[in-house]
Coordinates of C-alpha atoms in Angstrom, one line a residue:
X15 CA -0.5 26.2 4.7
X16 CA -0.9 22.7 6.2
X17 CA -2.1 21.4 2.9
X18 CA 0.8 22.9 0.9
X19 CA 3.3 21.6 3.4
X20 CA 1.7 18.2 3.4
X21 CA 1.9 18.2 -0.5
X22 CA 5.5 19.2 -0.4
X23 CA 6.3 16.4 2.0
X24 CA 4.2 14.0 -0.1
X25 CA 6.1 14.9 -3.3
X26 CA 9.5 14.3 -1.8
X27 CA 8.3 11.2 0.1
X28 CA 7.0 9.7 -3.2
X29 CA 10.3 10.6 -4.9
X30 CA 12.2 9.0 -2.0
X31 CA 10.0 5.9 -2.2
X32 CA 10.5 5.7 -5.9
X33 CA 14.3 5.8 -5.5
X34 CA 14.1 3.1 -2.8
X35 CA 11.9 0.9 -5.0
X36 CA 14.2 1.4 -8.0
X37 CA 17.2 0.6 -5.8
X38 CA 15.7 -2.6 -4.4
X39 CA 14.5 -3.7 -7.8
X40 CA 18.0 -3.3 -9.3
X41 CA 19.7 -4.9 -6.3
X42 CA 17.8 -8.2 -6.3
X43 CA 18.7 -9.4 -9.8
X44 CA 22.3 -8.3 -9.5
X45 CA 22.7 -10.1 -6.2
X46 CA 21.0 -13.3 -7.4
X47 CA 22.8 -13.4 -10.8
X48 CA 26.2 -12.5 -9.2
X49 CA 26.1 -14.4 -5.9
X50 CA 23.2 -16.9 -6.2
X51 CA 19.8 -17.2 -4.3
X52 CA 21.4 -18.5 -1.1
X53 CA 23.5 -15.3 -0.7
X54 CA 20.5 -13.2 -1.6
X55 CA 18.4 -15.0 1.0
X56 CA 21.2 -14.5 3.5
X57 CA 21.4 -10.7 2.9
X58 CA 17.6 -10.4 3.3
X59 CA 17.7 -12.4 6.5
X60 CA 20.6 -10.3 8.0
X61 CA 18.7 -7.1 7.2
X62 CA 15.8 -8.5 9.2
X63 CA 18.1 -9.6 12.0
X64 CA 19.5 -6.1 12.2
X65 CA 16.0 -4.7 12.4
X66 CA 15.4 -6.8 15.5
X67 CA 18.7 -5.7 17.1
X68 CA 17.6 -2.1 16.5
X69 CA 14.8 -2.7 18.9
X70 CA 17.3 -1.6 21.6
X71 CA 16.1 1.9 20.7
X72 CA 12.5 1.0 20.1
X73 CA 10.0 3.8 20.8
X74 CA 12.5 6.6 21.2
X75 CA 11.8 8.2 17.8
X76 CA 8.0 7.9 18.0
X77 CA 7.7 9.1 21.6
X78 CA 10.2 12.0 21.2
X79 CA 8.6 13.2 18.0
X80 CA 5.2 13.2 19.6
X81 CA 6.6 15.0 22.7
X82 CA 8.0 17.8 20.3
X83 CA 4.7 18.6 18.6
X84 CA 3.3 20.9 21.3
X85 CA 6.6 22.9 22.0
X86 CA 7.0 23.3 18.2
X87 CA 3.4 24.6 17.9
X88 CA 3.9 27.0 20.9
X89 CA 7.4 28.1 19.8
X90 CA 8.6 26.9 23.2
X91 CA 12.3 26.6 22.2
X92 CA 13.6 26.0 25.6
X93 CA 11.4 23.0 26.2
X94 CA 12.0 21.8 22.6
X95 CA 15.8 21.9 23.2
X96 CA 15.4 19.9 26.4
X97 CA 13.5 17.2 24.6
X98 CA 16.0 17.2 21.7
X99 CA 19.0 16.7 24.0
X100 CA 17.1 14.0 25.9
X101 CA 16.4 12.2 22.6
X102 CA 20.1 12.4 21.6
X103 CA 21.2 10.9 24.9
X104 CA 18.6 8.1 24.8
X105 CA 19.7 7.2 21.2
X106 CA 23.4 7.2 22.2
X107 CA 22.8 4.8 25.2
X108 CA 20.7 2.5 23.0
X109 CA 23.4 2.6 20.4
X110 CA 25.9 1.1 22.9
X111 CA 23.6 -1.7 23.6
X112 CA 23.0 -2.2 19.9
X113 CA 26.7 -2.6 19.3
X114 CA 27.1 -5.3 22.0
X115 CA 24.1 -7.3 20.8
X116 CA 25.3 -7.1 17.2
X117 CA 28.6 -8.7 18.1
X118 CA 26.7 -11.5 20.0
X119 CA 24.4 -12.1 17.0
X120 CA 27.4 -12.1 14.6
X121 CA 29.0 -14.9 16.6
X122 CA 26.0 -17.1 17.1
X123 CA 23.7 -16.7 14.0
X124 CA 26.0 -18.5 11.5
X125 CA 25.5 -21.7 13.6
X126 CA 21.7 -21.5 13.3
X127 CA 21.1 -21.7 9.6
X128 CA 21.1 -24.5 7.1
X129 CA 23.9 -23.4 4.8
X130 CA 27.3 -24.4 3.5
X131 CA 28.5 -20.7 3.5
X132 CA 31.7 -19.8 5.3
X133 CA 31.3 -18.8 9.0
X134 CA 33.6 -15.8 8.8
X135 CA 31.9 -14.5 5.7
X136 CA 28.5 -14.5 7.5
X137 CA 30.1 -13.0 10.6
X138 CA 31.7 -10.2 8.5
X139 CA 28.5 -9.6 6.6
X140 CA 26.5 -9.1 9.8
X141 CA 29.1 -6.6 11.2
X142 CA 29.2 -4.6 7.9
X143 CA 25.4 -4.5 7.6
X144 CA 25.0 -3.2 11.1
X145 CA 26.4 0.2 10.1
X146 CA 22.8 1.2 9.1
X147 CA 21.6 0.6 12.7
X148 CA 24.6 2.2 14.2
X149 CA 24.1 5.4 12.2
X150 CA 20.5 5.5 13.4
X151 CA 21.5 5.5 17.0
X152 CA 24.6 7.6 17.0
X153 CA 23.5 10.3 14.5
X154 CA 20.4 10.2 12.3
X155 CA 17.7 9.3 14.9
X156 CA 17.7 12.6 16.8
X157 CA 18.0 14.6 13.6
X158 CA 15.0 12.8 12.0
X159 CA 12.8 13.3 15.1
X160 CA 13.3 17.1 15.2
X161 CA 12.7 17.3 11.4
X162 CA 9.5 15.4 11.5
X163 CA 8.2 17.3 14.5
X164 CA 8.7 20.5 12.5
X165 CA 6.9 18.9 9.5
X166 CA 10.2 19.1 7.5
X167 CA 9.9 15.5 6.5
X168 CA 11.1 16.3 3.0
X169 CA 14.6 16.9 4.3
X170 CA 14.7 13.3 5.7
X171 CA 13.4 12.1 2.3
X172 CA 16.0 14.0 0.3
X173 CA 18.8 12.5 2.5
X174 CA 17.4 9.1 1.8
X175 CA 17.2 9.8 -1.9
X176 CA 20.9 10.7 -1.8
X177 CA 21.6 7.4 -0.1
X178 CA 19.5 5.3 -2.4
X179 CA 21.1 6.6 -5.6
X180 CA 24.6 6.2 -4.1
X181 CA 23.7 2.6 -3.1
X182 CA 23.0 1.6 -6.7
X183 CA 26.1 3.3 -8.1
X184 CA 28.3 1.7 -5.5
X185 CA 26.7 -1.7 -6.0
X186 CA 27.1 -1.6 -9.8
X187 CA 30.7 -0.4 -9.4
X188 CA 31.8 -3.1 -6.9
X189 CA 30.0 -6.0 -8.6
X190 CA 31.6 -5.0 -12.0
X191 CA 35.0 -5.1 -10.2
X192 CA 34.0 -8.7 -9.0
X193 CA 34.3 -7.9 -5.3
X194 CA 32.9 -10.3 -2.7
X195 CA 29.6 -9.7 -1.0
X196 CA 31.2 -8.4 2.2
X197 CA 33.1 -5.7 0.3
X198 CA 29.9 -4.8 -1.7
X199 CA 27.9 -4.4 1.5
X200 CA 30.7 -2.4 3.1
X201 CA 30.6 0.0 0.2
X202 CA 26.8 0.4 0.5
X203 CA 27.2 1.1 4.2
X204 CA 29.2 4.3 3.4
X205 CA 26.1 5.9 2.0
X206 CA 24.7 6.3 5.5
X207 CA 27.4 8.9 6.2
X208 CA 26.1 11.0 3.3
X209 CA 22.6 10.9 4.7
X210 CA 23.7 12.0 8.1
X211 CA 25.8 14.9 6.8
X212 CA 22.9 16.3 4.7
X213 CA 20.4 16.3 7.7
X214 CA 23.1 17.6 10.1
X215 CA 23.9 20.6 7.9
X216 CA 20.2 21.5 7.5
X217 CA 19.3 21.1 11.2
X218 CA 22.4 23.2 12.2
X219 CA 21.4 26.1 9.9
X220 CA 17.6 26.0 10.2
X221 CA 17.1 25.3 13.9
X222 CA 19.5 27.8 15.4
X223 CA 17.3 28.1 18.4
X224 CA 18.2 24.6 19.7
X225 CA 20.3 25.0 22.8
X226 CA 22.3 21.7 23.4
X227 CA 23.5 22.9 26.8
X228 CA 20.0 22.8 28.3
X229 CA 19.3 19.9 30.7
X230 CA 17.7 16.9 29.0
X231 CA 13.9 16.7 29.7
X232 CA 13.6 12.9 29.9
X233 CA 10.3 13.2 31.7
X234 CA 8.6 14.8 28.6
X235 CA 9.3 11.6 26.6
X236 CA 6.8 9.8 28.8
X237 CA 5.3 7.4 26.3
X238 CA 8.4 5.6 25.2
X239 CA 7.6 2.4 27.0
X240 CA 4.2 2.2 25.2
X241 CA 5.7 3.2 21.9
X242 CA 8.2 0.3 22.3
X243 CA 5.4 -2.2 22.4
X244 CA 4.0 -0.8 19.1
X245 CA 7.5 -0.8 17.4
X246 CA 8.3 -4.3 18.5
X247 CA 4.8 -5.5 17.4
X248 CA 5.1 -3.7 14.0
X249 CA 8.5 -5.2 13.4
X250 CA 7.5 -8.7 14.3
X251 CA 4.3 -8.5 12.2
X252 CA 5.8 -6.8 9.2
X253 CA 9.2 -8.5 9.2
X254 CA 9.3 -11.8 11.0
X255 CA 8.5 -13.8 7.9
X256 CA 12.0 -13.7 6.3
X257 CA 13.6 -15.0 9.5
X258 CA 11.0 -17.7 10.1
X259 CA 11.3 -18.9 6.5
X260 CA 15.2 -19.0 6.6
X261 CA 15.1 -21.1 9.8
X262 CA 12.1 -23.4 8.8
X263 CA 12.7 -23.7 5.1
X264 CA 16.2 -22.5 4.2
X265 CA 17.9 -19.6 2.5
X266 CA 16.6 -20.3 -1.0
X267 CA 13.0 -20.1 0.2
X268 CA 13.9 -16.9 1.9
X269 CA 15.3 -15.6 -1.4
X270 CA 11.9 -16.4 -3.1
X271 CA 10.1 -14.5 -0.3
X272 CA 12.5 -11.6 -0.6
X273 CA 11.9 -11.2 -4.3
X274 CA 8.2 -11.0 -3.9
X275 CA 8.7 -8.8 -0.8
X276 CA 10.7 -6.3 -2.9
X277 CA 7.8 -6.0 -5.4
X278 CA 5.0 -5.7 -2.8
X279 CA 7.0 -3.5 -0.4
X280 CA 7.5 -1.2 -3.3
X281 CA 3.7 -1.0 -3.7
X282 CA 3.2 -0.6 0.0
X283 CA 5.6 2.2 0.5
X284 CA 4.1 4.2 -2.4
X285 CA 0.7 3.9 -0.7
X286 CA 2.1 4.7 2.7
X287 CA 3.9 7.8 1.4
X288 CA 0.6 9.6 1.7
X289 CA 0.3 8.9 5.4
X290 CA 4.0 9.5 6.1
X291 CA 3.7 13.0 4.6
X292 CA 0.7 14.1 6.7
X293 CA 0.6 12.3 10.1
X294 CA 2.6 15.1 11.8
X295 CA -0.1 17.5 10.5
X296 CA -2.8 15.4 12.2
X297 CA -0.6 15.5 15.4
X298 CA -0.7 19.3 15.2
X299 CA -4.5 19.4 14.8
X300 CA -4.9 17.1 17.8
X301 CA -2.5 19.0 20.0
X302 CA -4.5 22.2 19.3
X303 CA -7.9 20.4 19.8
X304 CA -9.2 21.3 16.4
X305 CA -11.8 18.5 16.4
X306 CA -14.0 19.7 13.5
X307 CA -11.1 20.3 11.2
X308 CA -9.7 16.9 12.3
X309 CA -12.9 15.1 11.4
X310 CA -13.2 16.7 8.0
X311 CA -9.6 16.2 7.1
X312 CA -9.6 12.5 8.2
X313 CA -12.8 11.8 6.3
X314 CA -11.3 13.2 3.1
X315 CA -8.0 11.4 3.7
X316 CA -9.6 8.0 4.3
X317 CA -11.9 8.4 1.2
X318 CA -8.9 9.2 -1.1
X319 CA -6.7 6.5 0.5
X320 CA -9.2 3.7 0.0
X321 CA -9.8 4.7 -3.6
X322 CA -6.0 4.8 -4.2
X323 CA -5.3 1.3 -2.8
X324 CA -8.2 -0.1 -4.7
X325 CA -6.8 1.2 -8.0
X326 CA -3.2 0.2 -7.1
X327 CA -4.0 -3.4 -6.0
X328 CA -6.5 -4.0 -8.9
X329 CA -3.6 -3.1 -11.3
X330 CA -1.2 -5.3 -9.2
X331 CA -3.5 -8.4 -9.5
X332 CA -3.6 -8.1 -13.2
X333 CA 0.1 -7.2 -13.8
X334 CA 2.0 -9.0 -11.1
X335 CA 2.7 -12.4 -12.7
X336 CA 3.8 -11.0 -16.1
X337 CA 6.2 -8.8 -14.2
X338 CA 7.6 -11.6 -12.1
X339 CA 8.1 -13.7 -15.3
X340 CA 10.2 -10.8 -16.8
X341 CA 11.9 -9.8 -13.5
X342 CA 13.2 -13.3 -12.7
X343 CA 14.1 -14.4 -16.2
X344 CA 17.8 -14.7 -15.4
X345 CA 17.2 -16.2 -11.9
X346 CA 17.4 -19.9 -12.9
X347 CA 18.6 -21.7 -9.8
X348 CA 15.2 -21.5 -8.0
X349 CA 11.6 -21.4 -9.3
X350 CA 10.3 -17.9 -8.6
X351 CA 7.0 -18.1 -10.7
X352 CA 4.4 -18.8 -8.0
X353 CA 0.9 -17.3 -8.8
X354 CA -0.6 -18.5 -5.5
X355 CA 2.1 -16.8 -3.5
X356 CA 1.5 -13.6 -5.5
X357 CA -2.2 -13.7 -4.6
X358 CA -1.5 -14.2 -0.9
X359 CA 0.9 -11.2 -1.0
X360 CA -1.9 -9.1 -2.6
X361 CA -4.2 -10.1 0.2
X362 CA -1.5 -9.2 2.8
X363 CA -0.9 -5.8 1.0
X364 CA -4.6 -4.9 1.0
X365 CA -5.0 -6.0 4.6
X366 CA -2.0 -3.9 5.7
X367 CA -3.1 -0.8 3.7
X368 CA -6.7 -0.8 4.9
X369 CA -5.4 0.0 8.4
X370 CA -3.2 2.9 7.3
X371 CA -5.6 5.8 7.6
X372 CA -6.6 4.7 11.1
X373 CA -3.0 3.9 12.1
X374 CA -2.0 7.4 10.9
X375 CA -4.5 9.1 13.2
X376 CA -3.7 6.9 16.2
X377 CA 0.0 7.6 15.7
X378 CA -0.6 11.4 15.3
X379 CA -2.7 11.4 18.5
X380 CA 0.1 9.5 20.4
X381 CA -2.3 6.8 21.6
X382 CA 0.5 4.3 22.2
X383 CA -0.6 3.3 25.8
X384 CA -4.3 2.9 24.9
X385 CA -3.7 0.6 22.0
X386 CA -0.6 -1.4 23.1
X387 CA -2.6 -4.4 24.2
X388 CA -4.0 -4.9 20.7
X389 CA -0.4 -4.6 19.3
X390 CA 0.7 -7.4 21.6
X391 CA -2.3 -9.6 20.6
X392 CA -1.5 -9.1 16.9
X393 CA 2.1 -10.0 17.5
X394 CA 1.3 -13.2 19.3
X395 CA -1.3 -14.2 16.6
X396 CA 1.2 -13.4 13.8
X397 CA 4.1 -15.4 15.3
X398 CA 2.1 -18.5 16.3
X399 CA 0.2 -18.6 13.0
X400 CA 3.3 -18.2 10.8
X401 CA 5.3 -20.8 12.7
X402 CA 2.5 -23.4 12.9
X403 CA 1.1 -22.9 9.4
X404 CA 4.6 -22.5 7.9
X405 CA 5.6 -25.9 9.4
X406 CA 2.7 -27.7 7.7
X407 CA 2.3 -25.7 4.5
X408 CA 5.7 -24.1 3.9
X409 CA 5.9 -20.7 2.3
X410 CA 2.2 -20.4 1.7
X411 CA 1.5 -21.2 5.3
X412 CA 3.8 -18.4 6.6
X413 CA 2.0 -15.8 4.4
X414 CA -1.4 -17.0 5.4
X415 CA -0.4 -16.7 9.1
X416 CA 0.3 -13.0 8.4
X417 CA -3.1 -12.6 6.8
X418 CA -4.8 -13.9 10.0
X419 CA -3.1 -11.3 12.2
X420 CA -3.8 -8.5 9.7
X421 CA -7.5 -9.1 9.7
X422 CA -7.6 -8.8 13.5
X423 CA -5.6 -5.6 13.8
X424 CA -7.1 -3.8 10.8
X425 CA -10.6 -4.2 12.3
X426 CA -9.3 -3.0 15.7
X427 CA -7.5 0.0 14.3
X428 CA -10.6 1.2 12.3
X429 CA -12.9 0.7 15.3
X430 CA -10.6 2.5 17.7
X431 CA -9.7 5.5 15.5
X432 CA -13.3 6.2 14.6
X433 CA -14.7 5.8 18.1
X434 CA -12.0 7.3 20.3
X435 CA -10.3 10.0 18.1
X436 CA -12.5 10.9 15.2
X437 CA -15.8 10.5 17.1
X438 CA -17.9 8.9 14.3
X439 CA -19.4 5.6 13.5
X440 CA -17.1 2.8 12.1
X441 CA -19.7 1.8 9.6
X442 CA -18.6 4.7 7.4
X443 CA -15.1 3.2 7.0
X444 CA -16.6 -0.4 6.7
X445 CA -18.9 0.6 3.8
X446 CA -16.1 2.3 2.0
X447 CA -14.0 -0.8 2.3
X448 CA -16.8 -3.1 1.1
X449 CA -17.5 -0.9 -1.9
X450 CA -13.9 -0.6 -3.0
X451 CA -13.0 -4.3 -2.5
X452 CA -16.1 -5.6 -4.3
X453 CA -15.5 -3.1 -7.2
X454 CA -11.9 -4.2 -7.5
X455 CA -12.7 -7.9 -7.5
X456 CA -15.3 -7.5 -10.2
X457 CA -13.0 -5.4 -12.4
X458 CA -10.1 -7.8 -12.0
X459 CA -12.2 -10.9 -12.8
X460 CA -13.7 -9.2 -15.9
X461 CA -10.3 -8.2 -17.3
X462 CA -8.9 -11.7 -16.4
X463 CA -11.8 -13.5 -18.2
X464 CA -11.6 -11.2 -21.3
X465 CA -7.7 -11.7 -21.5
X466 CA -7.3 -8.2 -23.0
X467 CA -3.5 -8.0 -22.3
X468 CA -0.5 -9.8 -23.7
X469 CA 3.0 -9.1 -22.3
X470 CA 6.3 -10.3 -23.6
X471 CA 8.7 -7.5 -22.6
X472 CA 9.0 -4.6 -20.2
X473 CA 7.8 -2.1 -22.9
X474 CA 4.6 -4.1 -23.3
X475 CA 4.2 -4.4 -19.6
X476 CA 4.4 -0.6 -19.1
X477 CA 2.1 0.1 -22.1
X478 CA -0.5 -2.4 -20.8
X479 CA 0.0 -1.1 -17.3
X480 CA -1.1 2.4 -18.4
X481 CA -4.2 0.9 -20.1
X482 CA -5.1 -1.2 -17.0
X483 CA -4.5 1.8 -14.7
X484 CA -6.8 4.0 -16.8
X485 CA -9.6 1.5 -16.9
X486 CA -9.5 0.6 -13.2
X487 CA -9.1 4.3 -12.1
X488 CA -12.1 5.4 -14.2
X489 CA -14.4 2.6 -13.0
X490 CA -13.4 2.8 -9.3
X491 CA -13.7 6.6 -9.2
X492 CA -17.1 6.4 -10.9
X493 CA -18.4 3.8 -8.3
X494 CA -17.1 5.9 -5.4
X495 CA -18.8 9.0 -6.9
X496 CA -22.1 7.1 -7.1
X497 CA -21.9 5.9 -3.5
X498 CA -20.4 9.0 -1.8
X499 CA -20.9 12.1 -3.9
X500 CA -20.4 14.5 -0.9
X501 CA -16.9 13.2 -0.2
X502 CA -16.1 13.1 -3.9
X503 CA -17.1 16.7 -4.4
X504 CA -15.0 17.8 -1.4
X505 CA -12.0 16.1 -2.9
X506 CA -12.6 18.0 -6.2
X507 CA -12.8 21.3 -4.3
X508 CA -9.5 20.6 -2.6
X509 CA -7.9 19.8 -5.9
X510 CA -9.3 23.0 -7.5
X511 CA -8.1 25.2 -4.6
X512 CA -4.5 23.9 -5.2
X513 CA -4.5 24.5 -8.9

């Protein structure tokens, strides 16, 4: 039952991530060709600014979802209703603070950037783009928490698919009508209403046992303060680069970063879809103290995940620059063809994804308090390294600063998850990483030396992509079979049981 539910969530999460990737890929060239790299850099920076302002509600979603796991498992609807109403009130209060801070940011931020853009245009753009955050606080946050706690993640994903598809249609329509960037972003903001309506209708019909008149149980959401630390740290580590680049280097450099970010974020979200679909299942296992099942499930999950990212990033290394050349063919105001930057992004992506299995289990276990000190250390390392190295080495320095912080936290995550939650030796994870990384490097170098691909258009890119994927998948699967036949056989057994 858990496996089938996880697969259902995984399917819709992959579909949602695909629609998001497609949406972002289409948006970037349209924005750059229609409005220029400076506007594109500004839009990317404002999105990041809004993410920081949304920290007014940091930790509510993570802590409330974790608090709901046990009452969901026990069918304790009264307690679940109390946690749900508490979640709604906490989000609403945070939303009021978000609105005030957004106004302050909209007034001040236009003075802080190196740009000739109109003050009121930047002000209006910030206000319009804040609709996303406002919808989170005033409506979608509480709905998403109850859905994830019930392992109905696929409903959240369907709502986002609706929003992603609507975003592209509205963007194309408004750009074809030659509307300015503020009107375009205003139109895109309307899509959040569609997402909210879809989730609201489902929750109202499915969870009829929710009693909104029950007194809010704020005391049950007792790890919010610790979850806040993790959310702030995660946002700083994953998203501070755009803001730092826009301030230190300017909006055009921020645009270059955003183009590469779109590509690599697309890869990252596809990889993380696997964890997003199953972390609530791990939460259920932990709440029921099913340790043996937890150990077995995690071992299989980690084994599959490491193989997956090895295949994905091997293909990425070989195919990324031909893609960038095609993708930025009509972006002529700035040089986007930077192979060294692509390599650094690959290292960042690998470093980020190696921690995902351990991060999934830590989140599922709700170990926010126990690990918050490491989140703080990572955040400090990340900020200092990015600012210092970015000042001396520009764009490359900022990315290298991220790599330094990822190395620290990935090692810590793997050690903590294995020792404190899974109760096994960390050397198992370490050996799997070494095997897969070494295999990927050797495969990439051989293909690079042989120069077996030639790409001049998107059709050739897709065609060669399938060939490269097949070669790398076969070789990486074979090597993993040789070194860990037991785990490989277990994966095959799971696949056979599902067919």
